[in-house]
GROMACS .gro file of C-alpha atoms in nm:
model
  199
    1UNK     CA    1   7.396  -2.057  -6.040
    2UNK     CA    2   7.291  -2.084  -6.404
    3UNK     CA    3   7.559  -1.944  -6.610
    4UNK     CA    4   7.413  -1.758  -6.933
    5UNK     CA    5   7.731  -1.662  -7.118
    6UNK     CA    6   7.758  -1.310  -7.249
    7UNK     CA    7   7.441  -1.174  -7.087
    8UNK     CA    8   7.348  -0.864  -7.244
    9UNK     CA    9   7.180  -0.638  -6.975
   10UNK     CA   10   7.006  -0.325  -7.197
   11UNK     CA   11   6.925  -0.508  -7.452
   12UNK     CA   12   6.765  -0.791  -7.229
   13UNK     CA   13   6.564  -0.487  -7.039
   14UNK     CA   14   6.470  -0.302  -7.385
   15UNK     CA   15   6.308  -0.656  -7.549
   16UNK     CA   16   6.179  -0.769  -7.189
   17UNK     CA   17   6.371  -1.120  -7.244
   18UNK     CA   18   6.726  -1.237  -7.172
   19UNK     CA   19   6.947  -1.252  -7.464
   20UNK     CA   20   7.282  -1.398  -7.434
   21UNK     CA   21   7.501  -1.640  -7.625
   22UNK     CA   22   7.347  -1.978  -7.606
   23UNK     CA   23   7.522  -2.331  -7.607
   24UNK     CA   24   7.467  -2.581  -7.785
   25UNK     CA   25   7.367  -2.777  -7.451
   26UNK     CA   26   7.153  -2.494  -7.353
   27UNK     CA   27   6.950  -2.557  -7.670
   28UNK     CA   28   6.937  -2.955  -7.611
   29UNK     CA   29   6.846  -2.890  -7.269
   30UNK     CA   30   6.564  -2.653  -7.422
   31UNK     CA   31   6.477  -2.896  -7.664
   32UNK     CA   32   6.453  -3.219  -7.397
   33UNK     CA   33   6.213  -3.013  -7.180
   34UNK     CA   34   5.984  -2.993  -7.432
   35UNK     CA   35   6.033  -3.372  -7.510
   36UNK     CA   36   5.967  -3.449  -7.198
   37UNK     CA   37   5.660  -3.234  -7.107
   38UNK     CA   38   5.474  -3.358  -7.489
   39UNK     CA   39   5.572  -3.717  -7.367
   40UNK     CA   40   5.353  -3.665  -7.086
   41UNK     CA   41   5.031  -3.519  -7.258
   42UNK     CA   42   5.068  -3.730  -7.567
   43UNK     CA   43   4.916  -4.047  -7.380
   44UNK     CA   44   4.666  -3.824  -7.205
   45UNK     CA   45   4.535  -3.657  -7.525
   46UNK     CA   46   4.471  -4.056  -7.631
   47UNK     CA   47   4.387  -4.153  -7.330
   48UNK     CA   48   4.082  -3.906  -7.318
   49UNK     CA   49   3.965  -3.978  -7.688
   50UNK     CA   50   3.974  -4.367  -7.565
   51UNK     CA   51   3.705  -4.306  -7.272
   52UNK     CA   52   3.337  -4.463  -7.305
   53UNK     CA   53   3.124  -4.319  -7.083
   54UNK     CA   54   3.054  -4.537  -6.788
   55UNK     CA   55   3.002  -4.508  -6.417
   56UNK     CA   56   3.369  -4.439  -6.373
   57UNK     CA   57   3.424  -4.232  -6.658
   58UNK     CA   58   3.479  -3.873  -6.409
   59UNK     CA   59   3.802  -4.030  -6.233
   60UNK     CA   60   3.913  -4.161  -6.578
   61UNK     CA   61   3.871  -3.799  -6.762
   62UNK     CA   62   4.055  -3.681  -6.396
   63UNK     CA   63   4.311  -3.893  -6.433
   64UNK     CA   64   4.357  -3.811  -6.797
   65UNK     CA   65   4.314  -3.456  -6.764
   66UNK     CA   66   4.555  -3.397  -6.489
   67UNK     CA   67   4.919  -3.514  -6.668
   68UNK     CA   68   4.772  -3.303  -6.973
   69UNK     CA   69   4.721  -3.009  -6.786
   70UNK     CA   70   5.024  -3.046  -6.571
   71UNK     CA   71   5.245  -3.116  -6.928
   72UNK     CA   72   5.091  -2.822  -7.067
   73UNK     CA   73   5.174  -2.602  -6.778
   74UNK     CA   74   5.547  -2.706  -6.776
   75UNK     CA   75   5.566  -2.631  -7.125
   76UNK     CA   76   5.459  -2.285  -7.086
   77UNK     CA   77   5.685  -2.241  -6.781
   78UNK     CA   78   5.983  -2.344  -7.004
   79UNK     CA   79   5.875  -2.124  -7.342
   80UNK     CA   80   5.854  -1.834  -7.146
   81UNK     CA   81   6.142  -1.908  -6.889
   82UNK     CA   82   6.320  -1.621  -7.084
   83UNK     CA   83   6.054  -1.381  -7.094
   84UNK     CA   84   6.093  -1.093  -6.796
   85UNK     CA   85   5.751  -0.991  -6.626
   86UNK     CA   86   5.743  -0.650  -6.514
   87UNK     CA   87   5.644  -0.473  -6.157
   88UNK     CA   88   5.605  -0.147  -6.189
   89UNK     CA   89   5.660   0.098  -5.847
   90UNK     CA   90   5.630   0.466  -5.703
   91UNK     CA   91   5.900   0.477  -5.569
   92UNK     CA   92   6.269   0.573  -5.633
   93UNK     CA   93   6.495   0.331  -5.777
   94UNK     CA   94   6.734   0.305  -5.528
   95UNK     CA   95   6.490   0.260  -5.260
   96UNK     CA   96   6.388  -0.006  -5.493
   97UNK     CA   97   6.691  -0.181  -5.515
   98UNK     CA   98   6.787  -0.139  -5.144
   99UNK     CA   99   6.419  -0.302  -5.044
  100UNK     CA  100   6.540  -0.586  -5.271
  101UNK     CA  101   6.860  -0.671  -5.135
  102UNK     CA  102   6.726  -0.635  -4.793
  103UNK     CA  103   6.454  -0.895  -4.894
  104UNK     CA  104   6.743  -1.082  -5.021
  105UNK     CA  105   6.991  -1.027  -4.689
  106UNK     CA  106   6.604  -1.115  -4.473
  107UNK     CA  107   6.562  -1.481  -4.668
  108UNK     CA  108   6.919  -1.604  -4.711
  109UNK     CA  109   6.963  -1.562  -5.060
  110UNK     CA  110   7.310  -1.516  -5.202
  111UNK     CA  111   7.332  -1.219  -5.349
  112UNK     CA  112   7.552  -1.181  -5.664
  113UNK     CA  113   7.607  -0.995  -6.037
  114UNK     CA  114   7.523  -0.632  -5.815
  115UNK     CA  115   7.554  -0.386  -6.108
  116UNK     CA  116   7.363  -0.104  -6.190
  117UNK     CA  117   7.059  -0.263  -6.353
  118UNK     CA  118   7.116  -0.627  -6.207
  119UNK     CA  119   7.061  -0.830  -5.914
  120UNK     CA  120   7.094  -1.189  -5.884
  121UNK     CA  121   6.916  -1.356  -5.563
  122UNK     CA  122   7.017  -1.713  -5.556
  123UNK     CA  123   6.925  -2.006  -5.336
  124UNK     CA  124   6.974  -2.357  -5.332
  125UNK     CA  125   6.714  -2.575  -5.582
  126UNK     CA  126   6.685  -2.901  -5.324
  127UNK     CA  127   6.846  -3.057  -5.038
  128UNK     CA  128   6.831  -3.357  -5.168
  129UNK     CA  129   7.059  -3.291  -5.528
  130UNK     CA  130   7.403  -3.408  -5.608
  131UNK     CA  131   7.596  -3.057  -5.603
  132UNK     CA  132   7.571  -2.691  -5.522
  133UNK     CA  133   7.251  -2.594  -5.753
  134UNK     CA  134   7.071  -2.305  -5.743
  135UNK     CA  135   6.728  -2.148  -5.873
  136UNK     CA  136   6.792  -1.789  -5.936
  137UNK     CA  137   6.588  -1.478  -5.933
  138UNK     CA  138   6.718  -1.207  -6.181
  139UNK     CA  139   6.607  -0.853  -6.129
  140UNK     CA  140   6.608  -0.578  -6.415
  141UNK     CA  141   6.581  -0.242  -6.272
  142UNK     CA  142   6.426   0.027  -6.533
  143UNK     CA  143   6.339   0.394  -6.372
  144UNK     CA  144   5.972   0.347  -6.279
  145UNK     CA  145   5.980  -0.083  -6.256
  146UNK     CA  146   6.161  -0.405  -6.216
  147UNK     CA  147   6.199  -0.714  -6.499
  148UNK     CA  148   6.208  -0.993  -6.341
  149UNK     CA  149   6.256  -1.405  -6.458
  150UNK     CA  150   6.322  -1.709  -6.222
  151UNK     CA  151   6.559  -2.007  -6.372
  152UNK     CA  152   6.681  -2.312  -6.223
  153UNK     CA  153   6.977  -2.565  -6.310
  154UNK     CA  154   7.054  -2.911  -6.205
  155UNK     CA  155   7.210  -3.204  -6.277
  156UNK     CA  156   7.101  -3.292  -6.581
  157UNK     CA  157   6.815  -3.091  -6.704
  158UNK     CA  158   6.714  -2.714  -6.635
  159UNK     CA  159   6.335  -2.796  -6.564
  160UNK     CA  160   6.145  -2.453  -6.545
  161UNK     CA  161   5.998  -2.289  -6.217
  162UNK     CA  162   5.672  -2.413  -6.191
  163UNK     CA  163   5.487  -2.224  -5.866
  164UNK     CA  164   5.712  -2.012  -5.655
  165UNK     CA  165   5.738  -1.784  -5.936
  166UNK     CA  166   5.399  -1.676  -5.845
  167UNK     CA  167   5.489  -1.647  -5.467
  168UNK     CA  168   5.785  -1.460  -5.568
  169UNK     CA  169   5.586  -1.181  -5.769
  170UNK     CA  170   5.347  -1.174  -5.478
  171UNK     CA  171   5.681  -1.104  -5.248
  172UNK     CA  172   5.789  -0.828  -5.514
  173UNK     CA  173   5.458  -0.651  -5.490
  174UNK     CA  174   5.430  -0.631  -5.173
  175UNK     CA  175   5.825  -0.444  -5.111
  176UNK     CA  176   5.783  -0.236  -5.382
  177UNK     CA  177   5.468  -0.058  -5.263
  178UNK     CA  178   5.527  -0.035  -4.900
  179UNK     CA  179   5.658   0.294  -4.739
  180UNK     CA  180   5.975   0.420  -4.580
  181UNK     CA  181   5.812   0.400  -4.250
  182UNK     CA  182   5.695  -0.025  -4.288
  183UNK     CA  183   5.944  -0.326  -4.327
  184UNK     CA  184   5.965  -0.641  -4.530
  185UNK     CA  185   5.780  -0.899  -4.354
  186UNK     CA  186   5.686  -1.105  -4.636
  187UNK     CA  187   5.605  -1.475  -4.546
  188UNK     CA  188   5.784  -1.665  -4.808
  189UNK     CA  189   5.898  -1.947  -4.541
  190UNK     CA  190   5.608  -2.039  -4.376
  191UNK     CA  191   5.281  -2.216  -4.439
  192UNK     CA  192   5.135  -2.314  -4.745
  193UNK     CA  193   5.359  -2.159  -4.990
  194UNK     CA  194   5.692  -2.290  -4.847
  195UNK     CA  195   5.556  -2.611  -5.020
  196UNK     CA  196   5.594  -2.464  -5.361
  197UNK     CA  197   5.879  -2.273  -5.343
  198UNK     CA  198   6.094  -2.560  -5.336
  199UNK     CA  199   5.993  -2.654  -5.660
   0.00000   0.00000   0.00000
């Protein structure tokens, strides 16, 4: 799991971002996402002022257009990694919180930092990476709605979630406004989005 040193919970809920004591490798990591990400839509951005219009000139603005958009959409991800998006419910807290671990306890996630306000839902980032790294959902509870961010580390760089963030709010929704009487059967494994949330 990510380790953000000296967390502070309430005032992380009151500003609706995470604020805790950041490294100076947290800010070069910061810093070399964004690198990266402009990297890739600098040579689009002169790629599409370079195009003469021709027969082939759709696939060119496609293939132009889709690096740009893609760099653009990373960069977001990771300026507003630290922002918490809020789900509001009806329902009582604690039911809250107990839907939420038992969505946790259904999909496998380790479940860590339980406090009062605080749930961490953790599950491994990729088969296929050197080490034990996880992509975390953290969970803010408030009175009347959750605060909620997704981060990821690795190896080297902490890329931002890109798509199973939106899954994940989808999955959120859909607990927090069902009834005593109905169970969690949200279908985060299967199909279509079990692509993305591996991202």
């Amino acid at each position: 799991m990510r380790i953000l040193k000296n967390l502070d919970i309430e005032e992380s809920i009151a500003s609706k971002k995470l604020i805790f004591e950041e490294s100076w490798w947290d800010k070069f990591d910061t810093f070399t996402n964004y690198f990266m990400f402009v990297i890739l839509m600098v040579p689009a951005i002169f790629g599409l002022g370079d195009i003469k219009p021709s027969a082939n000139s759709e696939f060119e603005y496609l293939f132009y257009i889709c690096p740009f958009i893609f760099g653009l959409y990373a960069f977001y991800c990771k300026f507003t990694e630290k922002n918490l998006k809020e789900i509001k419910f009806t329902i009582h807290k604690e039911d809250a919180k107990q839907r939420i671990l038992e969505y946790g306890k259904k999909y496998d996630y380790r479940i860590s930092k339980i406090s009062n306000n605080l749930i961490f839902l953790n599950e491994p980032t990729s088969g296929y990476s050197l080490g034990n790294y996880e992509k975390t959902i953290m969970i803010f509870f408030k009175d009347e709605s959750i605060l909620y961010t997704l981060i990821k580390e690795s190896a080297r760089l902490n890329v931002p979630v890109l798509f199973s963030q939106h899954i994940v709010r989808i999955d959120l929704k859909k607990i927090l406004k069902k009834t005593n009487k109905q169970t969690i059967n949200t279908n985060k494994r299967s199909g279509f989005s079990s692509f993305f949330l591996k991202d």
